[in-house]
Amino acid sequence: MKKVNINRRKFVKGISAVSGYAIAAPYVKTSHSAGKLLLGIWSHWIPGADDNLRIILEKWGEKNGVEVKVDFITSIGNKLLLTAQAESRAQTGHDIFSLPTWYSTMFKHRLDPIDDVVEDIINKHGPLLDSARFYAHLDGHWRGSPAPTGSFFDSFVSRYDLFKEHAGIDLKEIFPAHNNRSEELINNWTYDTFLTAAEKLYNAGKPFGATIGATPDSRWLSALFTAYGAELVNKDGEISVDSDEIREVLEYLKRLTQFMPKSVYAWDDSSNNRWIISGEGSVISNPASAWAVAKRDNPEVSKKLWHHDAPRGPKGRFRPDNSQFWGIWSFAQNKSAAKDLLRYVAEKSVVDSCVEASKGYDIPLIVSHFKNNKTWVEASPPDGVLYNYPMRGDEVPVAPGYPAPPEIASQITTQYIIANLVARITAKDQSIKKGIRWAENELEGIMRG
Amino acid sequence: MKINNLFVWLKQKPRIAFFMCLPLILMVACLIIYPFFYSIFLATLNKAETKFVGLANFLFLFKRETFWLVVQQSIFFALVAVFFKALIGFIAAHSINELPSKGQRKWRGMLLIPWVIPPALSTLGWWWLFEPTYSALNWLLEKLSVDAIPWLSETFWARFSIILVNIWVGAPFFLIMYLAALKSIPEDLYEAASIDGANYWQKLFFITLPMMKNIISITILFSIIVTFANFDIVRVLTRGGPIDTTHLFATYAFRVGIESGDIPLGAAVSLFMFPVLAVLSFIILRNVRKRTNEV
């Protein structure tokens, strides 16, 4: 075999020829020409919702020549959080990642600012909910863009038949499945009215049930605290737990918890669902999933459920907010395609499809999108059951820990300071003074630099 | 010639032993030694992991009420659980040892089941028994006209539940270790004692326990370390509640470090017991060595 000698001159000549061809050759767009895009997305509770989203994303990928790969990651057992922590530390992994509630704050140093994307979305579709800004607009930059799935708000989910029978309250009249609400009836729906109803329902053997444990579903307490103007840390980041408002809301909860099952201190996120679906409870604070499961597992109960607004407190009417965003890791490999995809999933057609696939569970963060969606209007039985699941009246969505700055509010939430404070006073019979002192000590702790 | 020399060099006993252990050494280095030093490094950083703060995280923990609650609970949990695991393990081992050898095998197999099942899985079974609202145990109590017990929603019962499950999972380990130790005690010691007129208790206190001293020390040491580091039982049953009264070091470190994103403080929590356990290990192992040398 003839030996081929390659000297420096021949090598340079060859390389020049190959480079010349490469530059001169026409650009042919292939399905991979815009590269790969890896997504780590929260896995939905509602069967079929993930498949719908996968199809949407893959179709977008085909159209734009991007190879889209979606990993749906469950939040059960904190798997989503653990994956986010691992990717953030290793600085490798997906390009786009789901950011439920406080993830934008927790990982802001590893997330690319996406002001251009969110501004484009706002310019095209109108404003986002204020709470979305609170979660994802950090240090003057957007770190998360509205996710097409996973955002929800805990409405009250009540047995309208039991309310009428035992408490004399017609929830369907107060919160009808249309926009003509009676102002007088709405104004009378206060936490005092609710306390009276809770007592009657308790005496009838069908109590109100909501967790007061270290679990995310305890966010109903945050909405209640906000309704009383009770702040643990104010918007300037100062500890403000030693206040009359805090004392007032704790006194209220001392009364309310007398009419709740004692097991609520050990409830997890599924306990309230089981409580209402089993027919033992009369009211919980939850998204639409309890009704969807009841429809499958206990249709008789599902026919008597009604979603509606929270009661009003001295400072207003608030609903627990559980917004979800998508962000782009700073170490993402395909940022331009990722930004295009974020813009695309904010389109109304995409959002509507996701709301429908989630059977109305998801509530978009773009105001115009949830104001005009038929899923909640048409859901049944009973007719109109989900009409008031998205906010229709004067309710304001509120992030747990609000109005503390997000870095502090996130710690208040994830360390369950509010639930623990309430449990100390209502279950442990600790004095309010002692409970407040404990909360101050904890808050000092979470505010360390 | 050179290759032959290499083979000869490799064939030497200590080197072969080293190379055969190398995969394990590498695994220990990657999965234990490196994470250990990395967590020490993390524990010396500020919350944002941008500044070296020395021991500030540990000093900060000293001022936290919840942290001291976790310290007390972890010590209480470990001591009570290890005591009962050792006691039950000893009684069970002794009982099985008394059985005719034909019947021993099935009892050994059955009693090992709790230890063999992955704890996260078996704890889930316990959780169904203790479920706050629809507890299977409470259903039975109700049938017997006994008041329901708040297994997971009251501090006393929640602590009782996690300790009970830990004992259930861990006692078979003591059983198998003690059974092996019992089998290794020469039978003629008991025969000689019988000839001298020793009763059951005298044999137990003057033969069995002294002969088992080393194995008892090592199993207790091992169990204390593992029980202090327990995570899955508390995580599945109570998640540290109610009101943080069942948190252990591992679950509290997870809460602070992973769930709240304060990794340096979480690392400090998880390392807190290291010096105490290291000193305890040193003392126990020194005594074991001393006794072995005496023998």
Short mmCIF file of N, CA and C in Angstrom, two decimals, chain A residues 247-380:
data_model
loop_
_atom_site.label_atom_id
_atom_site.label_comp_id
_atom_site.label_asym_id
_atom_site.label_seq_id
_atom_site.Cartn_x
_atom_site.Cartn_y
_atom_site.Cartn_z
N ARG A 247 -52.53 39.67 66.17
CA ARG A 247 -53.28 39.18 67.35
C ARG A 247 -54.74 38.92 66.98
N GLU A 248 -55.29 39.83 66.17
CA GLU A 248 -56.70 39.69 65.79
C GLU A 248 -56.94 38.42 64.96
N VAL A 249 -56.05 38.18 63.99
CA VAL A 249 -56.26 37.01 63.12
C VAL A 249 -56.02 35.72 63.91
N LEU A 250 -55.09 35.77 64.86
CA LEU A 250 -54.85 34.56 65.67
C LEU A 250 -56.03 34.28 66.60
N GLU A 251 -56.62 35.35 67.12
CA GLU A 251 -57.84 35.17 67.94
C GLU A 251 -58.94 34.55 67.10
N TYR A 252 -59.05 35.05 65.86
CA TYR A 252 -60.08 34.51 64.96
C TYR A 252 -59.84 33.02 64.72
N LEU A 253 -58.58 32.67 64.47
CA LEU A 253 -58.27 31.27 64.18
C LEU A 253 -58.46 30.37 65.40
N LYS A 254 -58.27 30.94 66.58
CA LYS A 254 -58.54 30.16 67.80
C LYS A 254 -60.01 29.74 67.83
N ARG A 255 -60.85 30.65 67.38
CA ARG A 255 -62.29 30.34 67.37
C ARG A 255 -62.61 29.37 66.22
N LEU A 256 -62.05 29.66 65.03
CA LEU A 256 -62.38 28.84 63.85
C LEU A 256 -61.92 27.38 64.02
N THR A 257 -60.72 27.20 64.58
CA THR A 257 -60.18 25.83 64.68
C THR A 257 -60.98 24.95 65.64
N GLN A 258 -61.77 25.57 66.51
CA GLN A 258 -62.66 24.75 67.37
C GLN A 258 -63.65 23.95 66.54
N PHE A 259 -63.92 24.48 65.34
CA PHE A 259 -64.93 23.85 64.49
C PHE A 259 -64.31 23.09 63.32
N MET A 260 -63.03 22.77 63.47
CA MET A 260 -62.34 22.00 62.42
C MET A 260 -61.89 20.65 63.00
N PRO A 261 -61.67 19.65 62.14
CA PRO A 261 -61.19 18.38 62.69
C PRO A 261 -59.80 18.55 63.30
N LYS A 262 -59.53 17.83 64.38
CA LYS A 262 -58.24 17.97 65.08
C LYS A 262 -57.07 17.44 64.24
N SER A 263 -57.41 16.60 63.25
CA SER A 263 -56.34 16.00 62.45
C SER A 263 -55.70 16.98 61.46
N VAL A 264 -56.24 18.20 61.32
CA VAL A 264 -55.71 19.12 60.30
C VAL A 264 -54.25 19.46 60.52
N TYR A 265 -53.76 19.27 61.74
CA TYR A 265 -52.35 19.59 62.01
C TYR A 265 -51.41 18.58 61.37
N ALA A 266 -51.97 17.45 60.93
CA ALA A 266 -51.13 16.43 60.28
C ALA A 266 -51.55 16.21 58.83
N TRP A 267 -52.41 17.03 58.32
CA TRP A 267 -52.89 16.82 56.94
C TRP A 267 -51.78 17.12 55.95
N ASP A 268 -51.80 16.38 54.84
CA ASP A 268 -50.91 16.72 53.73
C ASP A 268 -51.76 17.34 52.62
N ASP A 269 -51.14 17.50 51.44
CA ASP A 269 -51.84 18.22 50.38
C ASP A 269 -53.04 17.48 49.81
N SER A 270 -53.11 16.18 50.04
CA SER A 270 -54.26 15.45 49.48
C SER A 270 -55.37 15.23 50.51
N SER A 271 -55.09 15.55 51.77
CA SER A 271 -56.06 15.26 52.83
C SER A 271 -57.37 16.03 52.63
N ASN A 272 -57.26 17.31 52.24
CA ASN A 272 -58.50 18.08 52.09
C ASN A 272 -59.33 17.56 50.92
N ASN A 273 -58.63 17.07 49.88
CA ASN A 273 -59.37 16.49 48.75
C ASN A 273 -60.18 15.28 49.22
N ARG A 274 -59.50 14.42 49.97
CA ARG A 274 -60.19 13.22 50.47
C ARG A 274 -61.35 13.61 51.38
N TRP A 275 -61.13 14.68 52.14
CA TRP A 275 -62.12 15.15 53.12
C TRP A 275 -63.44 15.51 52.42
N ILE A 276 -63.32 16.27 51.32
CA ILE A 276 -64.55 16.72 50.64
C ILE A 276 -65.11 15.59 49.76
N ILE A 277 -64.23 14.82 49.11
CA ILE A 277 -64.70 13.78 48.19
C ILE A 277 -65.42 12.67 48.96
N SER A 278 -64.94 12.39 50.18
CA SER A 278 -65.57 11.31 50.97
C SER A 278 -66.97 11.70 51.43
N GLY A 279 -67.27 13.00 51.38
CA GLY A 279 -68.58 13.45 51.83
C GLY A 279 -68.60 13.83 53.30
N GLU A 280 -67.44 13.73 53.96
CA GLU A 280 -67.39 14.07 55.39
C GLU A 280 -67.31 15.56 55.63
N GLY A 281 -66.69 16.27 54.69
CA GLY A 281 -66.49 17.70 54.87
C GLY A 281 -67.50 18.52 54.11
N SER A 282 -67.57 19.81 54.46
CA SER A 282 -68.52 20.68 53.77
C SER A 282 -67.82 21.75 52.96
N VAL A 283 -66.55 22.05 53.30
CA VAL A 283 -65.85 23.10 52.57
C VAL A 283 -64.34 22.95 52.75
N ILE A 284 -63.62 23.18 51.64
CA ILE A 284 -62.16 23.17 51.68
C ILE A 284 -61.66 24.35 50.84
N SER A 285 -60.36 24.58 50.86
CA SER A 285 -59.75 25.60 50.01
C SER A 285 -58.84 24.86 49.04
N ASN A 286 -59.18 24.91 47.75
CA ASN A 286 -58.48 24.03 46.81
C ASN A 286 -58.70 24.48 45.37
N PRO A 287 -57.82 24.07 44.45
CA PRO A 287 -58.14 24.28 43.03
C PRO A 287 -59.23 23.30 42.56
N ALA A 288 -59.44 23.25 41.26
CA ALA A 288 -60.58 22.48 40.74
C ALA A 288 -60.36 20.97 40.75
N SER A 289 -59.18 20.52 41.19
CA SER A 289 -58.87 19.08 41.11
C SER A 289 -59.77 18.24 42.01
N ALA A 290 -60.15 18.76 43.18
CA ALA A 290 -61.00 17.98 44.09
C ALA A 290 -62.32 17.65 43.40
N TRP A 291 -62.88 18.65 42.73
CA TRP A 291 -64.15 18.42 42.01
C TRP A 291 -63.93 17.42 40.88
N ALA A 292 -62.80 17.55 40.14
CA ALA A 292 -62.54 16.65 39.01
C ALA A 292 -62.42 15.20 39.50
N VAL A 293 -61.76 15.00 40.63
CA VAL A 293 -61.60 13.64 41.15
C VAL A 293 -62.93 13.13 41.71
N ALA A 294 -63.67 14.02 42.37
CA ALA A 294 -64.98 13.63 42.90
C ALA A 294 -65.90 13.17 41.77
N LYS A 295 -65.79 13.86 40.64
CA LYS A 295 -66.62 13.52 39.47
C LYS A 295 -66.38 12.06 39.07
N ARG A 296 -65.12 11.62 39.24
CA ARG A 296 -64.76 10.25 38.88
C ARG A 296 -65.08 9.27 40.02
N ASP A 297 -64.72 9.67 41.25
CA ASP A 297 -64.77 8.72 42.37
C ASP A 297 -66.06 8.77 43.18
N ASN A 298 -66.66 9.91 43.24
CA ASN A 298 -67.90 10.02 44.02
C ASN A 298 -68.83 11.05 43.35
N PRO A 299 -69.43 10.65 42.22
CA PRO A 299 -70.21 11.61 41.41
C PRO A 299 -71.32 12.30 42.20
N GLU A 300 -71.89 11.62 43.18
CA GLU A 300 -72.98 12.23 43.94
C GLU A 300 -72.49 13.49 44.68
N VAL A 301 -71.28 13.39 45.22
CA VAL A 301 -70.70 14.55 45.92
C VAL A 301 -70.35 15.65 44.91
N SER A 302 -69.75 15.24 43.78
CA SER A 302 -69.32 16.26 42.80
C SER A 302 -70.49 17.11 42.32
N LYS A 303 -71.67 16.53 42.27
CA LYS A 303 -72.85 17.27 41.79
C LYS A 303 -73.29 18.36 42.78
N LYS A 304 -72.77 18.29 44.01
CA LYS A 304 -73.19 19.24 45.03
C LYS A 304 -72.07 20.21 45.42
N LEU A 305 -71.01 20.23 44.60
CA LEU A 305 -69.89 21.13 44.92
C LEU A 305 -70.05 22.45 44.18
N TRP A 306 -69.49 23.48 44.77
CA TRP A 306 -69.55 24.82 44.17
C TRP A 306 -68.26 25.57 44.49
N HIS A 307 -67.61 26.09 43.47
CA HIS A 307 -66.38 26.88 43.68
C HIS A 307 -66.76 28.35 43.83
N HIS A 308 -66.15 29.00 44.79
CA HIS A 308 -66.53 30.41 45.00
C HIS A 308 -65.44 31.18 45.74
N ASP A 309 -65.70 32.45 45.92
CA ASP A 309 -64.71 33.37 46.50
C ASP A 309 -64.50 33.10 47.99
N ALA A 310 -63.36 33.57 48.46
CA ALA A 310 -63.07 33.51 49.90
C ALA A 310 -63.88 34.60 50.59
N PRO A 311 -64.10 34.46 51.90
CA PRO A 311 -64.78 35.53 52.62
C PRO A 311 -63.91 36.79 52.67
N ARG A 312 -64.55 37.89 52.98
CA ARG A 312 -63.81 39.16 53.08
C ARG A 312 -63.40 39.39 54.53
N GLY A 313 -62.19 39.90 54.69
CA GLY A 313 -61.71 40.29 56.02
C GLY A 313 -61.69 41.80 56.13
N PRO A 314 -61.22 42.35 57.24
CA PRO A 314 -61.20 43.81 57.41
C PRO A 314 -60.41 44.54 56.32
N LYS A 315 -59.44 43.84 55.70
CA LYS A 315 -58.60 44.51 54.70
C LYS A 315 -58.87 44.03 53.27
N GLY A 316 -59.91 43.25 53.09
CA GLY A 316 -60.25 42.84 51.73
C GLY A 316 -60.43 41.33 51.59
N ARG A 317 -60.56 40.93 50.33
CA ARG A 317 -60.84 39.53 50.03
C ARG A 317 -59.67 38.98 49.20
N PHE A 318 -59.03 37.93 49.69
CA PHE A 318 -57.81 37.45 49.04
C PHE A 318 -57.88 35.96 48.76
N ARG A 319 -57.22 35.59 47.69
CA ARG A 319 -57.21 34.17 47.30
C ARG A 319 -55.75 33.70 47.20
N PRO A 320 -55.46 32.53 47.78
CA PRO A 320 -54.07 32.02 47.71
C PRO A 320 -53.63 31.79 46.27
N ASP A 321 -52.46 32.29 45.97
CA ASP A 321 -51.94 32.27 44.60
C ASP A 321 -50.84 31.23 44.48
N ASN A 322 -50.89 30.47 43.42
CA ASN A 322 -49.87 29.46 43.17
C ASN A 322 -49.41 29.56 41.72
N SER A 323 -48.83 30.70 41.40
CA SER A 323 -48.43 30.94 40.00
C SER A 323 -47.27 30.05 39.59
N GLN A 324 -47.24 29.78 38.31
CA GLN A 324 -46.12 28.98 37.78
C GLN A 324 -45.54 29.66 36.54
N PHE A 325 -44.21 29.61 36.46
CA PHE A 325 -43.50 30.28 35.36
C PHE A 325 -42.57 29.29 34.67
N TRP A 326 -42.10 29.71 33.51
CA TRP A 326 -41.00 28.98 32.87
C TRP A 326 -39.83 29.95 32.79
N GLY A 327 -38.65 29.45 33.10
CA GLY A 327 -37.46 30.30 33.01
C GLY A 327 -36.40 29.64 32.16
N ILE A 328 -35.40 30.44 31.82
CA ILE A 328 -34.28 29.92 31.01
C ILE A 328 -33.03 29.92 31.88
N TRP A 329 -32.44 28.76 32.05
CA TRP A 329 -31.21 28.67 32.84
C TRP A 329 -30.11 29.52 32.19
N SER A 330 -29.26 30.09 33.01
CA SER A 330 -28.16 30.89 32.46
C SER A 330 -27.18 30.02 31.66
N PHE A 331 -27.20 28.71 31.95
CA PHE A 331 -26.30 27.80 31.24
C PHE A 331 -27.00 27.10 30.08
N ALA A 332 -28.19 27.57 29.70
CA ALA A 332 -28.94 26.94 28.60
C ALA A 332 -28.13 27.01 27.31
N GLN A 333 -28.29 25.98 26.48
CA GLN A 333 -27.50 25.89 25.24
C GLN A 333 -28.19 26.59 24.07
N ASN A 334 -29.50 26.77 24.17
CA ASN A 334 -30.23 27.30 23.01
C ASN A 334 -31.19 28.40 23.46
N LYS A 335 -30.61 29.53 23.85
CA LYS A 335 -31.42 30.58 24.48
C LYS A 335 -32.37 31.26 23.49
N SER A 336 -31.94 31.40 22.24
CA SER A 336 -32.81 32.12 21.30
C SER A 336 -34.07 31.30 21.02
N ALA A 337 -33.90 30.00 20.82
CA ALA A 337 -35.08 29.16 20.59
C ALA A 337 -35.95 29.12 21.84
N ALA A 338 -35.31 29.10 23.00
CA ALA A 338 -36.06 29.06 24.27
C ALA A 338 -36.93 30.31 24.41
N LYS A 339 -36.38 31.46 24.06
CA LYS A 339 -37.16 32.71 24.16
C LYS A 339 -38.35 32.69 23.20
N ASP A 340 -38.10 32.19 21.98
CA ASP A 340 -39.21 32.11 21.01
C ASP A 340 -40.33 31.21 21.54
N LEU A 341 -39.92 30.11 22.18
CA LEU A 341 -40.93 29.17 22.70
C LEU A 341 -41.72 29.80 23.84
N LEU A 342 -41.05 30.56 24.69
CA LEU A 342 -41.76 31.22 25.80
C LEU A 342 -42.82 32.18 25.26
N ARG A 343 -42.46 32.88 24.18
CA ARG A 343 -43.44 33.80 23.57
C ARG A 343 -44.62 33.00 23.02
N TYR A 344 -44.29 31.87 22.39
CA TYR A 344 -45.34 31.07 21.75
C TYR A 344 -46.33 30.51 22.77
N VAL A 345 -45.83 29.99 23.89
CA VAL A 345 -46.75 29.34 24.84
C VAL A 345 -47.64 30.35 25.59
N ALA A 346 -47.37 31.65 25.37
CA ALA A 346 -48.27 32.65 25.95
C ALA A 346 -49.42 32.99 25.02
N GLU A 347 -49.41 32.41 23.81
CA GLU A 347 -50.51 32.67 22.86
C GLU A 347 -51.83 32.14 23.42
N LYS A 348 -52.91 32.84 23.12
CA LYS A 348 -54.21 32.45 23.70
C LYS A 348 -54.63 31.04 23.27
N SER A 349 -54.34 30.71 21.99
CA SER A 349 -54.75 29.37 21.52
C SER A 349 -54.06 28.28 22.35
N VAL A 350 -52.79 28.49 22.67
CA VAL A 350 -52.04 27.50 23.47
C VAL A 350 -52.63 27.43 24.88
N VAL A 351 -52.81 28.60 25.47
CA VAL A 351 -53.32 28.65 26.85
C VAL A 351 -54.71 28.04 26.95
N ASP A 352 -55.57 28.37 25.99
CA ASP A 352 -56.92 27.81 26.00
C ASP A 352 -56.89 26.29 25.91
N SER A 353 -56.01 25.79 25.05
CA SER A 353 -55.90 24.34 24.89
C SER A 353 -55.45 23.69 26.20
N CYS A 354 -54.49 24.36 26.88
CA CYS A 354 -53.99 23.79 28.14
C CYS A 354 -55.05 23.85 29.24
N VAL A 355 -55.81 24.92 29.28
CA VAL A 355 -56.87 25.04 30.29
C VAL A 355 -57.89 23.92 30.07
N GLU A 356 -58.22 23.70 28.80
CA GLU A 356 -59.21 22.67 28.48
C GLU A 356 -58.67 21.28 28.86
N ALA A 357 -57.39 21.04 28.51
CA ALA A 357 -56.80 19.72 28.81
C ALA A 357 -56.70 19.48 30.31
N SER A 358 -56.56 20.58 31.07
CA SER A 358 -56.46 20.43 32.52
C SER A 358 -57.84 20.41 33.18
N LYS A 359 -58.86 20.38 32.37
CA LYS A 359 -60.26 20.38 32.84
C LYS A 359 -60.55 21.59 33.72
N GLY A 360 -59.90 22.69 33.37
CA GLY A 360 -60.15 23.95 34.08
C GLY A 360 -59.28 24.16 35.30
N TYR A 361 -58.36 23.25 35.59
CA TYR A 361 -57.50 23.36 36.77
C TYR A 361 -56.55 24.57 36.64
N ASP A 362 -55.96 24.72 35.45
CA ASP A 362 -54.98 25.81 35.25
C ASP A 362 -55.67 27.15 35.09
N ILE A 363 -55.12 28.15 35.75
CA ILE A 363 -55.63 29.51 35.54
C ILE A 363 -54.49 30.34 34.98
N PRO A 364 -54.66 30.90 33.77
CA PRO A 364 -53.56 31.65 33.16
C PRO A 364 -53.20 32.89 33.98
N LEU A 365 -51.94 33.29 33.87
CA LEU A 365 -51.49 34.50 34.58
C LEU A 365 -51.75 35.75 33.76
N ILE A 366 -52.07 35.56 32.49
CA ILE A 366 -52.38 36.71 31.63
C ILE A 366 -53.88 36.99 31.79
N VAL A 367 -54.18 38.19 32.28
CA VAL A 367 -55.55 38.50 32.69
C VAL A 367 -56.55 38.27 31.55
N SER A 368 -56.20 38.75 30.35
CA SER A 368 -57.15 38.65 29.23
C SER A 368 -57.46 37.19 28.89
N HIS A 369 -56.51 36.30 29.16
CA HIS A 369 -56.71 34.89 28.82
C HIS A 369 -57.72 34.23 29.75
N PHE A 370 -57.69 34.58 31.03
CA PHE A 370 -58.66 33.87 31.89
C PHE A 370 -60.02 34.56 31.95
N LYS A 371 -60.06 35.77 31.45
CA LYS A 371 -61.37 36.45 31.41
C LYS A 371 -62.25 35.87 30.30
N ASN A 372 -61.60 35.32 29.28
CA ASN A 372 -62.37 34.82 28.13
C ASN A 372 -62.05 33.36 27.86
N ASN A 373 -62.55 32.50 28.67
CA ASN A 373 -62.33 31.08 28.41
C ASN A 373 -63.59 30.33 28.78
N LYS A 374 -64.01 29.47 27.86
CA LYS A 374 -65.32 28.81 28.04
C LYS A 374 -65.25 27.59 28.97
N THR A 375 -64.04 27.07 29.22
CA THR A 375 -63.93 25.84 30.00
C THR A 375 -64.65 25.96 31.34
N TRP A 376 -64.44 27.09 32.01
CA TRP A 376 -65.02 27.26 33.35
C TRP A 376 -66.52 27.55 33.28
N VAL A 377 -66.93 28.09 32.16
CA VAL A 377 -68.36 28.42 32.01
C VAL A 377 -69.16 27.14 31.75
N GLU A 378 -68.57 26.25 30.97
CA GLU A 378 -69.32 25.07 30.52
C GLU A 378 -69.18 23.84 31.41
N ALA A 379 -68.23 23.89 32.38
CA ALA A 379 -68.02 22.70 33.22
C ALA A 379 -69.27 22.34 34.00
N SER A 380 -69.49 21.07 34.14
CA SER A 380 -70.62 20.57 34.92
C SER A 380 -70.39 19.08 35.19
#
